[in-house]
Coordinates of C-alpha atoms in Angstrom, one line a residue:
M1 CA 15.4 19.7 -10.4
A2 CA 15.0 15.9 -11.1
Q3 CA 17.6 14.3 -13.8
I4 CA 15.0 12.6 -15.5
K5 CA 14.1 11.7 -19.2
A6 CA 11.1 13.5 -20.4
L7 CA 8.4 11.3 -21.7
P8 CA 6.9 11.2 -24.9
A9 CA 3.2 12.8 -24.7
D10 CA 1.0 10.0 -25.0
L11 CA 2.9 8.0 -22.3
Q12 CA 3.1 11.2 -19.8
K13 CA -0.8 10.8 -20.3
I14 CA -0.9 7.7 -19.2
A15 CA 1.8 8.1 -16.5
I16 CA -0.3 10.6 -15.4
E17 CA -4.1 8.9 -15.7
E18 CA -3.1 5.5 -14.8
L19 CA 0.3 5.3 -12.4
G20 CA -0.8 9.2 -10.5
E21 CA 1.9 10.6 -11.7
V22 CA 2.0 14.6 -10.9
P23 CA 5.2 15.9 -12.9
E24 CA 5.4 18.9 -10.6
R25 CA 5.9 16.6 -7.6
I26 CA 8.1 14.6 -8.9
P27 CA 11.1 16.5 -7.5
Q28 CA 9.7 16.3 -3.9
D29 CA 8.4 12.5 -4.3
L30 CA 12.2 11.9 -5.2
R31 CA 13.3 13.6 -2.2
D32 CA 11.1 11.8 0.1
F33 CA 11.7 8.3 -1.6
K34 CA 15.8 9.3 -0.8
A35 CA 15.8 10.4 2.2
W36 CA 13.9 7.1 2.9
I37 CA 16.8 5.1 1.8
E38 CA 19.5 7.3 3.3
Q39 CA 18.1 6.3 6.6
Q40 CA 18.7 2.4 6.0
P41 CA 21.8 1.2 7.6
H42 CA 21.2 -2.2 5.6
L43 CA 20.4 -0.8 2.2
R44 CA 23.0 0.5 -0.5
A45 CA 20.7 1.3 -3.4
R46 CA 21.4 3.2 -6.6
M47 CA 20.2 7.0 -6.3
D48 CA 20.0 7.8 -9.7
D49 CA 16.5 10.1 -10.3
Q50 CA 15.8 8.1 -13.5
F51 CA 16.5 4.5 -11.6
L52 CA 14.4 5.6 -8.5
I53 CA 11.9 6.9 -10.4
Q54 CA 11.0 3.8 -12.1
F55 CA 10.1 2.3 -8.3
L56 CA 7.3 5.3 -8.1
R57 CA 5.9 4.4 -11.3
G58 CA 5.9 0.9 -10.5
C59 CA 4.4 1.5 -7.4
K60 CA 1.7 4.0 -8.4
Y61 CA 3.6 6.5 -6.5
S62 CA 2.5 4.3 -3.0
L63 CA 6.0 5.5 -1.2
E64 CA 5.5 2.6 1.1
K65 CA 5.2 0.4 -1.3
A66 CA 8.3 1.5 -3.5
K67 CA 10.1 1.6 -0.4
K68 CA 9.5 -2.6 -0.1
K69 CA 9.8 -3.1 -3.8
I70 CA 13.3 -1.6 -4.2
D71 CA 14.4 -3.1 -0.4
M72 CA 13.5 -6.3 -1.8
F73 CA 15.3 -5.8 -5.2
F74 CA 18.8 -4.8 -3.7
A75 CA 18.4 -7.7 -1.2
M76 CA 17.7 -10.5 -3.9
K77 CA 20.7 -9.1 -5.8
S78 CA 22.7 -9.4 -2.8
K79 CA 21.7 -13.0 -1.7
Y80 CA 21.6 -14.5 -5.8
P81 CA 24.5 -12.7 -7.1
D82 CA 24.9 -15.4 -9.7
N83 CA 21.6 -14.9 -10.8
M84 CA 20.9 -11.1 -10.9
G85 CA 24.0 -8.9 -10.2
L86 CA 26.3 -8.5 -13.7
T87 CA 29.2 -6.5 -12.9
D88 CA 31.0 -7.3 -15.8
V89 CA 29.8 -6.7 -19.2
D90 CA 32.7 -8.6 -20.4
D91 CA 31.6 -11.6 -19.1
I92 CA 32.2 -14.1 -21.3
Q93 CA 29.4 -16.4 -21.0
I94 CA 27.2 -12.9 -21.4
R95 CA 28.7 -11.8 -24.8
K96 CA 28.2 -15.5 -26.0
L97 CA 24.6 -15.5 -25.0
H98 CA 23.7 -12.2 -26.5
N99 CA 25.5 -13.4 -30.0
T100 CA 23.0 -16.6 -29.9
G101 CA 20.3 -13.8 -30.1
F102 CA 17.8 -15.8 -27.8
Y103 CA 16.4 -12.8 -26.5
T104 CA 15.2 -10.1 -28.5
V105 CA 13.8 -6.8 -27.8
L106 CA 11.4 -6.0 -30.5
P107 CA 11.8 -2.2 -32.0
T108 CA 8.1 -1.4 -32.1
P109 CA 6.0 -1.5 -28.9
L110 CA 2.4 -3.3 -29.2
H111 CA 0.0 -1.4 -30.9
G112 CA 2.8 1.2 -31.7
S113 CA 2.8 2.7 -28.1
G114 CA 1.8 -0.1 -25.7
P115 CA 4.0 -2.7 -23.8
R116 CA 7.5 -3.4 -24.9
L117 CA 7.8 -6.7 -26.5
V118 CA 10.2 -9.5 -26.1
L119 CA 10.8 -12.6 -27.4
L120 CA 12.6 -15.5 -25.9
R121 CA 14.0 -18.7 -27.7
C122 CA 15.6 -21.8 -26.5
N123 CA 17.8 -21.6 -29.5
Y124 CA 20.9 -21.7 -27.5
S125 CA 22.9 -25.2 -26.4
P126 CA 21.8 -26.1 -22.7
H127 CA 25.3 -28.0 -22.6
D128 CA 27.2 -24.4 -23.2
F129 CA 24.9 -22.0 -21.1
S130 CA 23.2 -22.9 -17.7
I131 CA 20.0 -20.9 -16.4
V132 CA 21.8 -19.1 -14.2
D133 CA 23.5 -17.8 -17.5
V134 CA 19.9 -17.5 -18.9
I135 CA 18.4 -15.3 -15.8
R136 CA 21.8 -13.1 -15.4
Y137 CA 21.5 -12.1 -18.7
C138 CA 17.3 -11.7 -18.9
E139 CA 17.9 -9.6 -15.6
A140 CA 21.0 -7.4 -17.3
I141 CA 18.5 -6.2 -20.2
S142 CA 15.8 -5.4 -17.4
E143 CA 18.1 -2.8 -15.8
I144 CA 19.0 -1.5 -19.2
L145 CA 15.2 -1.1 -20.4
I146 CA 14.5 0.3 -16.6
M147 CA 16.8 3.4 -17.6
E148 CA 16.4 4.0 -20.9
D149 CA 13.0 2.0 -22.7
P150 CA 10.0 4.4 -21.5
Y151 CA 7.6 2.2 -23.0
A152 CA 8.8 -0.8 -21.1
C153 CA 8.2 1.7 -17.8
I154 CA 5.3 3.2 -18.4
N155 CA 3.1 -0.1 -20.2
G156 CA 5.2 -2.9 -18.9
I157 CA 6.5 -5.8 -20.9
V158 CA 4.8 -8.6 -22.6
A159 CA 7.1 -11.6 -23.5
V160 CA 6.4 -14.2 -26.2
V161 CA 8.3 -17.4 -25.2
D162 CA 9.1 -19.7 -28.4
N163 CA 9.6 -23.3 -27.4
S164 CA 10.2 -24.9 -30.7
Q165 CA 13.8 -25.5 -30.2
A166 CA 13.2 -26.7 -26.5
T167 CA 14.4 -29.8 -25.2
A168 CA 14.5 -32.0 -21.8
N169 CA 18.0 -30.7 -21.5
H170 CA 16.7 -27.2 -21.0
F171 CA 13.6 -27.8 -19.0
M172 CA 16.1 -29.8 -16.3
Q173 CA 18.3 -27.1 -15.5
I174 CA 15.2 -25.5 -13.6
T175 CA 14.5 -26.4 -10.0
I176 CA 11.4 -24.7 -8.5
N177 CA 14.1 -22.8 -6.4
I178 CA 14.9 -20.8 -9.1
A179 CA 11.8 -20.7 -11.1
K180 CA 10.2 -19.2 -7.7
Q181 CA 13.4 -16.8 -7.4
F182 CA 12.7 -15.4 -10.8
V183 CA 9.0 -15.0 -10.6
N184 CA 9.5 -13.7 -7.0
F185 CA 11.9 -11.0 -7.9
H186 CA 9.8 -9.6 -10.5
E187 CA 6.5 -9.5 -8.5
K188 CA 8.1 -8.3 -5.3
A189 CA 11.2 -6.8 -6.6
F190 CA 11.1 -5.6 -10.1
P191 CA 9.9 -1.9 -11.2
M192 CA 8.3 -3.1 -14.0
R193 CA 5.1 -5.1 -14.9
V194 CA 5.1 -8.2 -16.8
K195 CA 1.7 -8.0 -18.2
K196 CA 1.9 -11.4 -20.2
I197 CA 4.0 -14.2 -21.1
C198 CA 2.6 -15.9 -24.4
F199 CA 4.1 -19.7 -24.8
I200 CA 4.3 -20.6 -28.4
N201 CA 5.1 -23.8 -30.1
I202 CA 4.5 -26.0 -27.0
S203 CA 4.9 -29.6 -27.3
M204 CA 3.2 -32.0 -25.3
P205 CA 6.2 -32.7 -23.1
V206 CA 6.7 -29.0 -22.5
R207 CA 3.2 -28.8 -21.8
Q208 CA 3.4 -31.4 -19.2
F209 CA 6.8 -29.7 -17.4
I210 CA 5.1 -26.6 -17.4
N211 CA 1.9 -28.2 -15.5
L212 CA 4.4 -29.6 -13.0
M213 CA 5.7 -25.8 -12.3
L214 CA 2.4 -24.1 -12.6
P215 CA 1.2 -25.3 -8.4
H216 CA 4.4 -23.7 -7.5
L217 CA 3.8 -20.3 -8.4
P218 CA 1.4 -17.4 -7.4
E219 CA -1.7 -17.4 -8.8
K220 CA -1.6 -13.6 -9.8
F221 CA 1.4 -14.6 -11.6
R222 CA 0.0 -17.9 -13.5
K223 CA -3.0 -15.3 -14.3
R224 CA -0.7 -13.6 -17.2
L225 CA 0.4 -17.0 -18.8
I226 CA -1.1 -17.7 -21.9
F227 CA -0.8 -20.7 -23.8
C228 CA -0.5 -21.0 -28.0
G229 CA 0.3 -24.3 -28.5
M230 CA 2.0 -25.5 -31.9
D231 CA -0.1 -23.4 -34.0
I232 CA 1.2 -19.5 -33.9
E233 CA -2.1 -18.1 -35.2
E234 CA -3.4 -18.7 -31.9
L235 CA -1.3 -15.5 -30.8
D236 CA -2.9 -13.7 -33.3
K237 CA -5.7 -12.3 -31.1
D238 CA -3.1 -11.4 -28.3
I239 CA -0.4 -9.9 -30.6
P240 CA -1.0 -9.6 -34.2
R241 CA 0.9 -10.9 -36.6
K242 CA 2.9 -7.9 -37.7
Y243 CA 4.3 -6.6 -33.9
L244 CA 6.6 -10.1 -34.5
P245 CA 9.9 -10.3 -36.3
I246 CA 10.3 -11.0 -39.5
E247 CA 11.4 -14.6 -39.3
Y248 CA 7.7 -14.9 -37.4
G249 CA 5.7 -13.4 -40.3
G250 CA 5.8 -10.0 -38.8
E251 CA 7.1 -6.5 -39.3
N252 CA 8.8 -5.9 -36.1
G253 CA 12.1 -6.1 -36.8
S254 CA 14.7 -9.4 -36.9
V255 CA 15.7 -11.8 -34.2
K256 CA 19.2 -12.8 -36.3
Q257 CA 19.8 -8.6 -36.9
W258 CA 19.0 -7.7 -33.2
P259 CA 22.2 -9.3 -31.6
I260 CA 24.3 -7.6 -34.4
E261 CA 22.6 -4.1 -33.9
N262 CA 22.3 -4.2 -30.0
E263 CA 26.4 -5.5 -29.6
K264 CA 27.0 -1.9 -28.3
I265 CA 24.7 -1.8 -25.4
W266 CA 27.2 -3.7 -23.1
E267 CA 29.8 -1.0 -23.6
E268 CA 27.1 1.8 -23.3
N269 CA 26.8 0.7 -20.2
R270 CA 29.6 -0.5 -19.1
E271 CA 30.3 1.7 -16.4
F272 CA 26.5 1.2 -15.0
F273 CA 26.9 -2.6 -14.6
K274 CA 30.8 -2.1 -12.8
E275 CA 29.0 0.1 -10.2
N276 CA 26.6 -2.2 -9.5
E277 CA 29.4 -3.7 -7.2
N278 CA 28.7 -0.8 -4.7
F279 CA 24.9 -1.8 -4.3
G280 CA 22.8 -4.3 -2.3
T281 CA 21.9 -5.0 1.0
D282 CA 23.7 -6.1 4.4
E283 CA 21.1 -8.5 6.4
K284 CA 23.2 -8.1 9.8
L285 CA 22.4 -3.9 9.6
R286 CA 18.9 -4.3 9.1
I287 CA 16.7 -2.8 11.5
G288 CA 14.4 -5.7 13.2
Q289 CA 14.6 -8.8 11.8
P290 CA 16.7 -10.0 8.9
L291 CA 15.1 -11.4 5.8
N292 CA 14.4 -15.1 6.0
F293 CA 14.5 -15.7 2.2
D294 CA 13.3 -19.2 2.4
A295 CA 10.1 -18.5 4.6
D296 CA 9.5 -15.0 3.5
L297 CA 9.4 -16.3 -0.8
G298 CA 8.5 -19.3 0.0
I299 CA 11.7 -20.6 -1.7
S300 CA 11.9 -24.8 -1.4
G301 CA 12.1 -27.7 -3.4
S302 CA 13.2 -28.8 -6.7
F303 CA 11.7 -30.2 -10.1
R304 CA 14.2 -32.9 -10.1
K305 CA 11.9 -34.6 -7.1
L306 CA 9.2 -34.9 -9.8
D307 CA 8.7 -37.7 -12.0
V308 CA 7.5 -36.8 -15.6
D309 CA 5.4 -39.1 -17.2

């Protein structure tokens, strides 16, 4: 019997109709997936049913796609442990960053049962936190969502990025390499769909910087980006106001209360993240050619080589 959490009826219907899930076949699908993982000498993967089924769901039950995605998931975690490999929930930077409330998982999904909504704000000091700290925090929350959030797992994630407090120092931390690592992880390794990223309160300097970044990102990813300028009402057609936090005129939780109410997630997932020390890939043991991250992911270059008018 597969050790997975039952989905609410509305999500189970979507999983069947849109993701190709056949509930009675799940145990065999998981056995086939695990058998392949166990045959890979280079791959040390988490084998929890709840974790593995998300790779099957995220790949619409294409076993071949799920194999590639989980392989890349752990390969990138091994290659970039500082960005993507949280193992200690008592990490001082993680706890301090949590307390800023820069990342908020909103309690009600879009339209009540759609994608999970998350809000990100540049309200932290770039002198206190590096972009590596920020990415490590975001990826840690994403792993928790894989295990605990059925709406994110089945319907994906819609992110709102508020740039009202963004400064040049926030953006100067971002190199092309880091941007590509982040995008490639979510495109080629992460088993949940990022359906939209909506940028709000975009000043002209911020837009100029985003314009410099866009040509270096995959077209498929660029099509998911929505730019709403300085008028938040532009966002209403994509995200009705009531689904935003109360600080934004909505009814969907509070950015001030989220870090307080969710401080417990780190203690509750202490062992989960500690176990991450045991997982990854050893490219020396990979059958065939080791991954060439620069070539395979197209990672090269730096924003610092670009001039902003």
